[in-house]
Amino acid sequence: MRTHYAYSGSGRESEKLFRFCDGSIQDAWMSGSWDVLVDEERQEHCRAMSTALELRHVSKSFGGFHAVQDLSLSVPAGSVYGFLGPNGAGKTTTLRMILGMLSPDSGELSVLGSPSAMLVRNRVGYLPEEKGLYSKMTATSVIAYFATLKGLSSARANQRARELLGRYGLGAFADKKVETLSKGMGQKVQVLASIAHDPELVLLDEPFSGLDPVNQEVLEDILVDLKARGCTILFSTHVMSHAERLCDRLIILGGGRGLFEGTVSEARSLLPIRITLETAEGSPTLEILPGVHSMEAQSSNRWRLELEPGASASAVLEACFERSLRLRCFDVQDPDLHEVFVHLVGPSAREAALR
Amino acid sequence: MRNALLIAVREFLDNIQTRGFWFGILLVPLLWLMASQVPLILARKGTPTRHLALIDATAGERLFDVVLHHLKTAESRRELFHFREWVAPRLKSGQALPAADKQPQAWSKLQEDLGPLMKVDAGRFAPPTPLNRLVALPPELEWRGHLSEFEGRLRDWMREERLFKPVGVDEEVPLFAVAILQDGPSSNAPPILRFWSANQADTQLQDRIVDALSRNFRSREYSRLGMDPSTIAQVEASQAQLMSFNPRKAEGEEQVGMADLLRQWAPSAFVYLLWIAVFSISQMLLNSLIEERSNRILEVLLSSVTPLELMTGKLVGVAAVGAVMTLGWIGSLVLMTFWTLHTAGAAALAADSIANRLPLELATLLLDSWLLPAFVLYFLLGYLFYAAVILALGSTCNNLKEAQNFTGVIALLMMVPLVSIAFIPKDPNGPVATVLSWIPPYTPFVMMNRVAANPPLREVIGTLVLLLLSDVAVLWGCARIFKTAVLRTGQPASLVQLARWVLGRD
């Protein structure tokens, strides 16, 4: 059976569809129609090839408060996607819209190829920001319960629960009531509950908060395992080092808007590279080095250079050799995600905090 | 549907695993047991004997013996009553206890007479401890002929709540009362009883003495006026006979008996059960919803199920808990009824004492009437009404404290049917009952209470249809509120906001 989905919207949205789908869609679009008909099988194919989750110009307001404004993002299938932003940036609202708990005021969503996550809910896993479980149930039964709600049979769900608890070091607590577990263990149980049904897409809201460093590593292992099995992971965090280590792509939100979307290295390239340079003899003419935006003398023969966007440190080094500068120190400092984050959201976040 | 069922099952298991649930189930039969057995046990064991001193300060000093005789007669009557209770289950099968004598008779003689009718292993009857015992006053309270002087000493002595050891008693006992018999103000006036006791609540003893004195005085007066006391006693004993009929009953069964009285009042017991069941499981529902809301399990659930599935699951799961609870209550009542029947034995029934017939009548009533089906129906419909409202209101609250503001109002509304239990059975088809029946939140309780009084069929059907319709309306409106409110955080919603959600304007 061939089912057709109709997409309508502005030219820009259609353009996006066009970008990742093949010629037949292009033809439909080129013919001037605003509605692009997509064959379901082809769409499935496109999804499998490229995007697990896509938001197009999504907005949501509560009363007069604009929680999310004109947000677009695209999460490649099988990738780990970071959701970064200060408190109140609209992360949880966006996640709830993705999950279909809230409907956007405007814009469109595509979750695993479906316009609503509720239609594919058995293929999606979710861990909310505030963690809680049924305190009187055992670890196994609580994981199994959530898995059965996602369509697993009771026997299979129990088997999965025990398997996961064993694999991630909670085997001894499988039959303990949740209320007897420590906070960190409870949180791990909840993470396992959100992935027990082997979802294709997992949304984790602040999964690392409240975990000690050892358990943070266990959680990282869980995420790496999930990724290895082809699961698409979207997680929000305040901790930049997790995002740097784990994310293929990320989005930085601020005030309900997307401030940046791209890879970690793309994010880093938003800020100039800095080089600390020390020479054996004083006062060379460094300004004429290629790609140097500004320089600041720290002592008579030590400088701090800031490169222009896109300029590379190796070109500077090469130029130094060409000029036969005798270098004592050539220290390249790539900007880290933390700096990028503060640079992007700093002003608005501080403003929000003081408000 | 599968998800709703999964939620219902979890809800059910979660609730029946709590201690409170089983305590609630055991509480009703326990109360029943206490209500039916404790008075019997107390009567058997008896209250501690009360020690009474009697002083005859009348001129002729003849009243002492009158009172003494009267108290002794009352005591032997009581022994005889206990003896009959003791004998009934020990009679050989097929034997009935002979009709009670009008004149009290000593139980020891009765046991001899009944010997051939009784089982071999019947044993001997141990009489209960006497209610009252007449004792001599301690030496320091010796009667010296002057009332005011004696009462002065008596007051001081009794105020100290002293114990003493009367003649013929082995232990130290308190003096319960001192009764002083005094001549009336004139020779034709009845005598006076001056009754000194720290316990003014229990008037049984003073009533008995007054009764003895009055009877004695009356019979003396009858003689003085030339009337025959025995004739008068005979005339006084006659009483108009009451026969009560119910026109609704079949020909030949119109006479109102104990079964009918039971039929009239038993629904009230069911209304209590209904009320407790609806109230306690609504509370359960609220608690579980607030738990899920406050620890954000709801968010996870709602990423897997729709709000309607969640609401349905919770309603069904907790309804099942309520069903188990009420079944537990009714089942234990039926079991205990049969157990009482069994231990009392068929012979006891033959004795036709009210206490013994009660369980049988109750069992018949339970198994052979509209009570049980009505109970199940009204339980379900009433529960749905309140549960939907509780779920909707609970979904707007972040914690139990906020929710209690709402539940307080609901509890207040639910007090009306509870109060109505007391007067509806007296006039089950009267205007108040009729009006209350047409108010949907009260329909289940009031109609349950009227079920034995054969209310007009159009009222039964009309109120049922109205209740059903309002259940549907309330469920619909509450589902809308639930859907909107359940993920909301912040302040609980105002009434205006709730109305907006129901109307879909938000």
mmCIF file of C-alpha atoms in Angstrom, chain A:
data_model
loop_
_atom_site.group_PDB
_atom_site.id
_atom_site.type_symbol
_atom_site.label_atom_id
_atom_site.label_comp_id
_atom_site.label_asym_id
_atom_site.label_seq_id
_atom_site.Cartn_x
_atom_site.Cartn_y
_atom_site.Cartn_z
ATOM 1 C CA MET A 1 0.000 0.000 0.000
ATOM 2 C CA ARG A 2 1.295 3.417 -0.889
ATOM 3 C CA THR A 3 0.478 6.098 1.595
ATOM 4 C CA HIS A 4 1.198 9.711 0.853
ATOM 5 C CA TYR A 5 2.046 12.369 3.341
ATOM 6 C CA ALA A 6 1.552 15.979 2.442
ATOM 7 C CA TYR A 7 3.902 18.619 3.738
ATOM 8 C CA SER A 8 3.020 22.227 3.373
ATOM 9 C CA GLY A 9 4.816 25.346 4.450
ATOM 10 C CA SER A 10 7.204 28.001 3.343
ATOM 11 C CA GLY A 11 9.692 27.518 0.553
ATOM 12 C CA ARG A 12 12.521 27.183 3.015
ATOM 13 C CA GLU A 13 11.025 24.093 4.624
ATOM 14 C CA SER A 14 10.449 22.502 1.294
ATOM 15 C CA GLU A 15 14.020 23.290 0.485
ATOM 16 C CA LYS A 16 15.156 21.287 3.461
ATOM 17 C CA LEU A 17 13.133 18.309 2.376
ATOM 18 C CA PHE A 18 14.612 18.733 -1.049
ATOM 19 C CA ARG A 19 18.107 18.738 0.384
ATOM 20 C CA PHE A 20 17.940 15.267 1.797
ATOM 21 C CA CYS A 21 15.503 13.569 -0.471
ATOM 22 C CA ASP A 22 15.962 12.428 -3.987
ATOM 23 C CA GLY A 23 15.034 13.665 -7.430
ATOM 24 C CA SER A 24 11.390 12.755 -7.496
ATOM 25 C CA ILE A 25 10.740 15.112 -4.627
ATOM 26 C CA GLN A 26 12.868 17.708 -6.295
ATOM 27 C CA ASP A 27 10.644 17.387 -9.351
ATOM 28 C CA ALA A 28 7.545 17.853 -7.288
ATOM 29 C CA TRP A 29 9.009 20.914 -5.675
ATOM 30 C CA MET A 30 10.330 22.304 -8.927
ATOM 31 C CA SER A 31 6.877 21.993 -10.432
ATOM 32 C CA GLY A 32 5.924 24.892 -8.181
ATOM 33 C CA SER A 33 3.553 23.068 -5.819
ATOM 34 C CA TRP A 34 3.772 24.087 -2.148
ATOM 35 C CA ASP A 35 2.698 20.642 -1.130
ATOM 36 C CA VAL A 36 5.320 18.023 -1.562
ATOM 37 C CA LEU A 37 4.078 14.474 -1.759
ATOM 38 C CA VAL A 38 6.383 11.952 -0.270
ATOM 39 C CA ASP A 39 6.047 8.287 -0.850
ATOM 40 C CA GLU A 40 6.077 6.517 2.494
ATOM 41 C CA GLU A 41 8.636 3.944 1.498
ATOM 42 C CA ARG A 42 10.908 6.578 0.112
ATOM 43 C CA GLN A 43 10.455 8.658 3.185
ATOM 44 C CA GLU A 44 11.370 5.667 5.309
ATOM 45 C CA HIS A 45 14.446 5.276 3.160
ATOM 46 C CA CYS A 46 15.358 8.941 3.542
ATOM 47 C CA ARG A 47 14.906 8.722 7.268
ATOM 48 C CA ALA A 48 17.068 5.675 7.585
ATOM 49 C CA MET A 49 19.726 7.405 5.588
ATOM 50 C CA SER A 50 19.754 10.749 7.262
ATOM 51 C CA THR A 51 17.547 12.279 9.901
ATOM 52 C CA ALA A 52 16.039 10.832 13.060
ATOM 53 C CA LEU A 53 14.516 14.052 14.294
ATOM 54 C CA GLU A 54 13.803 17.360 12.690
ATOM 55 C CA LEU A 55 12.245 20.601 13.918
ATOM 56 C CA ARG A 56 11.271 23.291 11.468
ATOM 57 C CA HIS A 57 10.591 26.809 12.753
ATOM 58 C CA VAL A 58 8.954 25.556 15.909
ATOM 59 C CA SER A 59 7.566 28.101 18.376
ATOM 60 C CA LYS A 60 5.722 27.730 21.659
ATOM 61 C CA SER A 61 4.432 30.389 24.041
ATOM 62 C CA PHE A 62 2.801 30.130 27.441
ATOM 63 C CA GLY A 63 0.618 33.172 27.881
ATOM 64 C CA GLY A 64 2.923 36.043 27.039
ATOM 65 C CA PHE A 65 6.096 34.050 27.611
ATOM 66 C CA HIS A 66 7.900 32.824 24.507
ATOM 67 C CA ALA A 67 9.465 29.566 25.658
ATOM 68 C CA VAL A 68 10.670 28.502 22.214
ATOM 69 C CA GLN A 69 10.947 30.776 19.178
ATOM 70 C CA ASP A 70 11.488 29.737 15.595
ATOM 71 C CA LEU A 71 13.654 26.768 16.463
ATOM 72 C CA SER A 72 14.962 24.542 13.701
ATOM 73 C CA LEU A 73 17.256 21.604 14.143
ATOM 74 C CA SER A 74 18.040 18.326 12.527
ATOM 75 C CA VAL A 75 19.437 15.289 14.295
ATOM 76 C CA PRO A 76 21.186 12.782 12.012
ATOM 77 C CA ALA A 77 20.183 9.191 12.589
ATOM 78 C CA GLY A 78 22.643 7.285 14.741
ATOM 79 C CA SER A 79 24.310 10.387 16.107
ATOM 80 C CA VAL A 80 24.683 11.774 19.583
ATOM 81 C CA TYR A 81 23.167 15.208 19.715
ATOM 82 C CA GLY A 82 23.791 17.707 22.501
ATOM 83 C CA PHE A 83 21.137 20.062 23.751
ATOM 84 C CA LEU A 84 22.943 22.886 25.481
ATOM 85 C CA GLY A 85 21.582 26.000 27.064
ATOM 86 C CA PRO A 86 21.254 27.842 30.327
ATOM 87 C CA ASN A 87 18.292 27.368 32.663
ATOM 88 C CA GLY A 88 15.090 28.571 31.059
ATOM 89 C CA ALA A 89 16.474 28.369 27.532
ATOM 90 C CA GLY A 90 13.537 26.212 26.423
ATOM 91 C CA LYS A 91 15.210 22.797 26.524
ATOM 92 C CA THR A 92 12.488 20.979 28.457
ATOM 93 C CA THR A 93 9.691 22.645 26.475
ATOM 94 C CA THR A 94 11.388 21.575 23.236
ATOM 95 C CA LEU A 95 11.764 18.012 24.515
ATOM 96 C CA ARG A 96 8.108 17.925 25.517
ATOM 97 C CA MET A 97 7.112 19.122 22.060
ATOM 98 C CA ILE A 98 9.301 16.480 20.474
ATOM 99 C CA LEU A 99 7.575 13.887 22.673
ATOM 100 C CA GLY A 100 4.132 15.128 21.689
ATOM 101 C CA MET A 101 3.185 16.124 25.236
ATOM 102 C CA LEU A 102 2.932 19.732 24.089
ATOM 103 C CA SER A 103 1.922 20.781 20.634
ATOM 104 C CA PRO A 104 3.853 23.647 19.054
ATOM 105 C CA ASP A 105 2.026 26.889 18.305
ATOM 106 C CA SER A 106 3.634 26.961 14.896
ATOM 107 C CA GLY A 107 6.234 25.030 12.930
ATOM 108 C CA GLU A 108 6.578 21.346 12.213
ATOM 109 C CA LEU A 109 8.188 18.322 13.729
ATOM 110 C CA SER A 110 9.307 15.049 12.302
ATOM 111 C CA VAL A 111 10.200 12.287 14.774
ATOM 112 C CA LEU A 112 11.527 9.101 13.191
ATOM 113 C CA GLY A 113 9.704 10.134 10.053
ATOM 114 C CA SER A 114 6.406 10.715 11.823
ATOM 115 C CA PRO A 115 4.751 14.088 12.431
ATOM 116 C CA SER A 116 4.122 13.186 16.074
ATOM 117 C CA ALA A 117 6.170 11.212 18.552
ATOM 118 C CA MET A 118 2.956 9.672 19.907
ATOM 119 C CA LEU A 119 2.640 7.730 16.652
ATOM 120 C CA VAL A 120 6.091 6.205 17.096
ATOM 121 C CA ARG A 121 6.224 6.320 20.888
ATOM 122 C CA ASN A 122 7.286 2.699 21.208
ATOM 123 C CA ARG A 123 10.466 3.553 19.305
ATOM 124 C CA VAL A 124 11.312 6.529 21.502
ATOM 125 C CA GLY A 125 12.785 6.557 25.003
ATOM 126 C CA TYR A 126 12.627 9.487 27.413
ATOM 127 C CA LEU A 127 14.310 10.422 30.686
ATOM 128 C CA PRO A 128 12.847 13.575 32.260
ATOM 129 C CA GLU A 129 14.897 16.184 34.043
ATOM 130 C CA GLU A 130 13.505 15.561 37.504
ATOM 131 C CA LYS A 131 14.042 11.953 38.356
ATOM 132 C CA GLY A 132 11.558 9.778 40.183
ATOM 133 C CA LEU A 133 10.333 6.196 40.255
ATOM 134 C CA TYR A 134 7.642 4.215 42.032
ATOM 135 C CA SER A 135 9.307 3.819 45.394
ATOM 136 C CA LYS A 136 7.525 0.577 46.363
ATOM 137 C CA MET A 137 8.404 -1.350 43.210
ATOM 138 C CA THR A 138 11.598 -3.355 42.734
ATOM 139 C CA ALA A 139 14.255 -2.169 40.298
ATOM 140 C CA THR A 140 13.451 -5.007 37.916
ATOM 141 C CA SER A 141 9.706 -4.541 37.987
ATOM 142 C CA VAL A 142 9.881 -0.790 37.506
ATOM 143 C CA ILE A 143 12.133 -1.136 34.439
ATOM 144 C CA ALA A 144 9.952 -3.941 33.113
ATOM 145 C CA TYR A 145 6.796 -1.911 33.710
ATOM 146 C CA PHE A 146 7.980 0.999 31.583
ATOM 147 C CA ALA A 147 9.173 -1.420 28.922
ATOM 148 C CA THR A 148 5.759 -3.119 28.743
ATOM 149 C CA LEU A 149 4.178 0.300 28.275
ATOM 150 C CA LYS A 150 6.434 0.560 25.232
ATOM 151 C CA GLY A 151 5.029 -2.630 23.798
ATOM 152 C CA LEU A 152 7.320 -5.348 25.152
ATOM 153 C CA SER A 153 5.721 -8.530 26.445
ATOM 154 C CA SER A 154 5.901 -8.929 30.183
ATOM 155 C CA ALA A 155 8.316 -11.854 30.005
ATOM 156 C CA ARG A 156 10.599 -10.103 27.556
ATOM 157 C CA ALA A 157 10.496 -6.902 29.594
ATOM 158 C CA ASN A 158 11.537 -8.746 32.745
ATOM 159 C CA GLN A 159 14.338 -10.474 30.929
ATOM 160 C CA ARG A 160 15.570 -7.151 29.492
ATOM 161 C CA ALA A 161 15.392 -5.476 32.896
ATOM 162 C CA ARG A 162 17.556 -8.134 34.548
ATOM 163 C CA GLU A 163 19.944 -8.147 31.633
ATOM 164 C CA LEU A 164 20.439 -4.370 31.776
ATOM 165 C CA LEU A 165 20.745 -4.251 35.562
ATOM 166 C CA GLY A 166 23.373 -6.979 35.383
ATOM 167 C CA ARG A 167 25.285 -5.319 32.600
ATOM 168 C CA TYR A 168 25.540 -1.951 34.305
ATOM 169 C CA GLY A 169 26.490 -3.122 37.775
ATOM 170 C CA LEU A 170 23.108 -3.218 39.481
ATOM 171 C CA GLY A 171 22.554 -6.976 39.356
ATOM 172 C CA ALA A 172 22.666 -7.247 43.142
ATOM 173 C CA PHE A 173 19.844 -4.725 43.459
ATOM 174 C CA ALA A 174 17.532 -6.275 40.883
ATOM 175 C CA ASP A 175 14.998 -7.367 43.502
ATOM 176 C CA LYS A 176 15.463 -4.463 45.899
ATOM 177 C CA LYS A 177 12.738 -1.888 46.230
ATOM 178 C CA VAL A 178 13.498 1.422 44.594
ATOM 179 C CA GLU A 179 13.149 3.258 47.911
ATOM 180 C CA THR A 180 16.137 1.331 49.293
ATOM 181 C CA LEU A 181 18.443 2.399 46.452
ATOM 182 C CA SER A 182 20.747 5.414 46.633
ATOM 183 C CA LYS A 183 19.894 8.444 44.552
ATOM 184 C CA GLY A 184 22.548 7.643 41.961
ATOM 185 C CA MET A 185 21.439 4.030 41.663
ATOM 186 C CA GLY A 186 17.837 5.135 41.331
ATOM 187 C CA GLN A 187 18.835 7.444 38.537
ATOM 188 C CA LYS A 188 20.664 4.688 36.726
ATOM 189 C CA VAL A 189 17.594 2.491 37.082
ATOM 190 C CA GLN A 190 15.564 5.250 35.519
ATOM 191 C CA VAL A 191 17.990 5.613 32.620
ATOM 192 C CA LEU A 192 17.736 1.856 32.076
ATOM 193 C CA ALA A 193 13.943 2.113 32.237
ATOM 194 C CA SER A 194 14.040 4.648 29.424
ATOM 195 C CA ILE A 195 16.106 2.399 27.139
ATOM 196 C CA ALA A 196 14.849 -1.075 28.076
ATOM 197 C CA HIS A 197 12.598 -1.293 25.029
ATOM 198 C CA ASP A 198 15.602 -0.770 22.732
ATOM 199 C CA PRO A 199 14.447 2.540 21.253
ATOM 200 C CA GLU A 200 15.684 4.076 18.041
ATOM 201 C CA LEU A 201 15.659 7.542 19.513
ATOM 202 C CA VAL A 202 16.433 8.413 23.135
ATOM 203 C CA LEU A 203 15.785 11.810 24.675
ATOM 204 C CA LEU A 204 17.622 12.354 27.932
ATOM 205 C CA ASP A 205 17.013 15.535 29.909
ATOM 206 C CA GLU A 206 20.052 16.267 32.104
ATOM 207 C CA PRO A 207 21.025 12.601 32.474
ATOM 208 C CA PHE A 208 24.296 13.409 34.247
ATOM 209 C CA SER A 209 22.992 15.723 36.942
ATOM 210 C CA GLY A 210 23.202 14.264 40.419
ATOM 211 C CA LEU A 211 25.577 11.435 39.468
ATOM 212 C CA ASP A 212 29.015 11.012 41.005
ATOM 213 C CA PRO A 213 32.016 10.819 38.624
ATOM 214 C CA VAL A 214 32.048 7.004 38.637
ATOM 215 C CA ASN A 215 28.392 6.782 37.764
ATOM 216 C CA GLN A 216 28.803 9.526 35.180
ATOM 217 C CA GLU A 217 31.290 7.227 33.487
ATOM 218 C CA VAL A 218 28.842 4.325 33.663
ATOM 219 C CA LEU A 219 26.242 6.546 32.045
ATOM 220 C CA GLU A 220 28.711 7.525 29.348
ATOM 221 C CA ASP A 221 29.274 3.806 28.739
ATOM 222 C CA ILE A 222 25.540 3.317 28.409
ATOM 223 C CA LEU A 223 25.352 6.104 25.835
ATOM 224 C CA VAL A 224 28.319 4.765 23.893
ATOM 225 C CA ASP A 225 26.731 1.282 23.845
ATOM 226 C CA LEU A 226 23.463 2.750 22.637
ATOM 227 C CA LYS A 227 25.221 4.619 19.883
ATOM 228 C CA ALA A 228 27.085 1.512 18.853
ATOM 229 C CA ARG A 229 23.737 -0.203 18.357
ATOM 230 C CA GLY A 230 22.638 2.599 16.047
ATOM 231 C CA CYS A 231 20.416 4.432 18.470
ATOM 232 C CA THR A 232 20.072 8.180 18.037
ATOM 233 C CA ILE A 233 20.678 10.016 21.294
ATOM 234 C CA LEU A 234 19.656 13.513 22.171
ATOM 235 C CA PHE A 235 20.635 14.739 25.600
ATOM 236 C CA SER A 236 20.624 18.059 27.361
ATOM 237 C CA THR A 237 23.359 19.050 29.749
ATOM 238 C CA HIS A 238 25.052 21.938 31.513
ATOM 239 C CA VAL A 239 28.367 20.118 31.621
ATOM 240 C CA MET A 240 30.361 21.086 28.544
ATOM 241 C CA SER A 241 32.948 18.361 28.914
ATOM 242 C CA HIS A 242 30.245 15.683 28.439
ATOM 243 C CA ALA A 243 29.001 17.412 25.316
ATOM 244 C CA GLU A 244 32.550 17.751 23.982
ATOM 245 C CA ARG A 245 33.357 14.106 24.594
ATOM 246 C CA LEU A 246 30.101 12.549 23.454
ATOM 247 C CA CYS A 247 28.331 14.741 20.921
ATOM 248 C CA ASP A 248 28.585 14.483 17.174
ATOM 249 C CA ARG A 249 26.472 17.564 16.829
ATOM 250 C CA LEU A 250 24.960 20.006 19.239
ATOM 251 C CA ILE A 251 22.669 22.944 19.517
ATOM 252 C CA ILE A 252 23.103 25.843 21.895
ATOM 253 C CA LEU A 253 19.838 27.405 22.984
ATOM 254 C CA GLY A 254 19.372 30.786 24.581
ATOM 255 C CA GLY A 255 16.115 32.571 25.335
ATOM 256 C CA GLY A 256 14.150 30.000 23.402
ATOM 257 C CA ARG A 257 16.156 30.448 20.201
ATOM 258 C CA GLY A 258 18.815 28.321 18.580
ATOM 259 C CA LEU A 259 22.069 30.292 18.842
ATOM 260 C CA PHE A 260 24.264 27.678 17.212
ATOM 261 C CA GLU A 261 23.826 24.313 15.571
ATOM 262 C CA GLY A 262 26.624 22.180 14.257
ATOM 263 C CA THR A 263 29.537 19.942 15.239
ATOM 264 C CA VAL A 264 31.742 20.513 18.266
ATOM 265 C CA SER A 265 34.640 21.688 16.034
ATOM 266 C CA GLU A 266 32.309 24.025 14.227
ATOM 267 C CA ALA A 267 31.308 25.422 17.550
ATOM 268 C CA ARG A 268 34.894 25.880 18.548
ATOM 269 C CA SER A 269 35.672 27.696 15.331
ATOM 270 C CA LEU A 270 33.211 30.360 16.358
ATOM 271 C CA LEU A 271 35.896 31.762 18.632
ATOM 272 C CA PRO A 272 39.381 32.695 17.421
ATOM 273 C CA ILE A 273 42.356 30.444 18.085
ATOM 274 C CA ARG A 274 44.860 31.948 20.533
ATOM 275 C CA ILE A 275 48.590 31.389 20.432
ATOM 276 C CA THR A 276 51.124 32.188 23.122
ATOM 277 C CA LEU A 277 54.442 32.797 21.474
ATOM 278 C CA GLU A 278 57.856 33.431 22.953
ATOM 279 C CA THR A 279 60.992 34.241 20.977
ATOM 280 C CA ALA A 280 64.672 34.143 21.895
ATOM 281 C CA GLU A 281 65.255 37.726 20.781
ATOM 282 C CA GLY A 282 62.923 40.717 21.130
ATOM 283 C CA SER A 283 60.479 42.608 18.920
ATOM 284 C CA PRO A 284 59.937 40.717 15.718
ATOM 285 C CA THR A 285 57.239 42.128 13.428
ATOM 286 C CA LEU A 286 54.509 39.673 14.163
ATOM 287 C CA GLU A 287 51.559 41.668 12.801
ATOM 288 C CA ILE A 288 52.494 40.720 9.294
ATOM 289 C CA LEU A 289 52.109 37.001 10.088
ATOM 290 C CA PRO A 290 49.161 35.557 8.144
ATOM 291 C CA GLY A 291 45.751 35.428 9.833
ATOM 292 C CA VAL A 292 46.675 37.273 13.033
ATOM 293 C CA HIS A 293 43.796 39.439 14.202
ATOM 294 C CA SER A 294 45.422 41.092 17.163
ATOM 295 C CA MET A 295 48.359 40.690 19.480
ATOM 296 C CA GLU A 296 49.153 41.643 23.003
ATOM 297 C CA ALA A 297 52.619 41.784 24.502
ATOM 298 C CA GLN A 298 52.878 39.972 27.794
ATOM 299 C CA SER A 299 56.559 40.744 28.290
ATOM 300 C CA SER A 300 59.413 41.984 26.064
ATOM 301 C CA ASN A 301 59.611 38.732 24.103
ATOM 302 C CA ARG A 302 56.311 36.997 24.917
ATOM 303 C CA TRP A 303 53.070 37.638 23.036
ATOM 304 C CA ARG A 304 49.516 36.473 22.966
ATOM 305 C CA LEU A 305 48.095 36.316 19.459
ATOM 306 C CA GLU A 306 44.427 36.040 18.520
ATOM 307 C CA LEU A 307 43.863 34.642 15.066
ATOM 308 C CA GLU A 308 41.182 35.693 12.637
ATOM 309 C CA PRO A 309 38.220 33.326 12.268
ATOM 310 C CA GLY A 310 39.176 30.441 10.033
ATOM 311 C CA ALA A 311 42.930 31.129 10.203
ATOM 312 C CA SER A 312 45.048 28.162 11.165
ATOM 313 C CA ALA A 313 47.828 27.975 13.741
ATOM 314 C CA SER A 314 50.050 25.918 11.475
ATOM 315 C CA ALA A 315 50.151 28.736 8.906
ATOM 316 C CA VAL A 316 51.413 31.016 11.668
ATOM 317 C CA LEU A 317 54.043 28.500 12.669
ATOM 318 C CA GLU A 318 55.144 28.083 9.076
ATOM 319 C CA ALA A 319 55.461 31.841 8.684
ATOM 320 C CA CYS A 320 57.578 31.981 11.834
ATOM 321 C CA PHE A 321 59.988 29.463 10.361
ATOM 322 C CA GLU A 322 60.081 31.327 7.086
ATOM 323 C CA ARG A 323 61.137 34.419 8.970
ATOM 324 C CA SER A 324 63.698 32.385 10.920
ATOM 325 C CA LEU A 325 62.237 33.400 14.235
ATOM 326 C CA ARG A 326 63.860 31.460 17.053
ATOM 327 C CA LEU A 327 60.892 30.225 19.029
ATOM 328 C CA ARG A 328 61.119 29.266 22.670
ATOM 329 C CA CYS A 329 57.433 28.588 23.028
ATOM 330 C CA PHE A 330 54.556 28.148 20.571
ATOM 331 C CA ASP A 331 51.412 27.228 22.509
ATOM 332 C CA VAL A 332 48.122 26.906 20.588
ATOM 333 C CA GLN A 333 44.928 27.231 22.643
ATOM 334 C CA ASP A 334 41.825 26.034 20.896
ATOM 335 C CA PRO A 335 38.726 27.621 22.394
ATOM 336 C CA ASP A 336 36.734 25.021 24.303
ATOM 337 C CA LEU A 337 33.000 24.535 24.304
ATOM 338 C CA HIS A 338 32.704 26.230 27.658
ATOM 339 C CA GLU A 339 34.057 29.454 26.210
ATOM 340 C CA VAL A 340 31.832 29.177 23.168
ATOM 341 C CA PHE A 341 28.826 28.586 25.427
ATOM 342 C CA VAL A 342 29.586 31.552 27.647
ATOM 343 C CA HIS A 343 30.327 33.648 24.583
ATOM 344 C CA LEU A 344 26.996 32.769 23.000
ATOM 345 C CA VAL A 345 24.601 32.691 25.926
ATOM 346 C CA GLY A 346 26.571 34.655 28.497
ATOM 347 C CA PRO A 347 24.931 38.057 28.073
ATOM 348 C CA SER A 348 21.345 36.791 27.822
ATOM 349 C CA ALA A 349 21.780 34.199 30.580
ATOM 350 C CA ARG A 350 23.237 36.750 32.959
ATOM 351 C CA GLU A 351 20.452 39.100 32.119
ATOM 352 C CA ALA A 352 17.882 36.379 32.793
ATOM 353 C CA ALA A 353 19.529 35.465 36.083
ATOM 354 C CA LEU A 354 19.432 39.047 37.303
ATOM 355 C CA ARG A 355 15.917 39.662 36.163
#
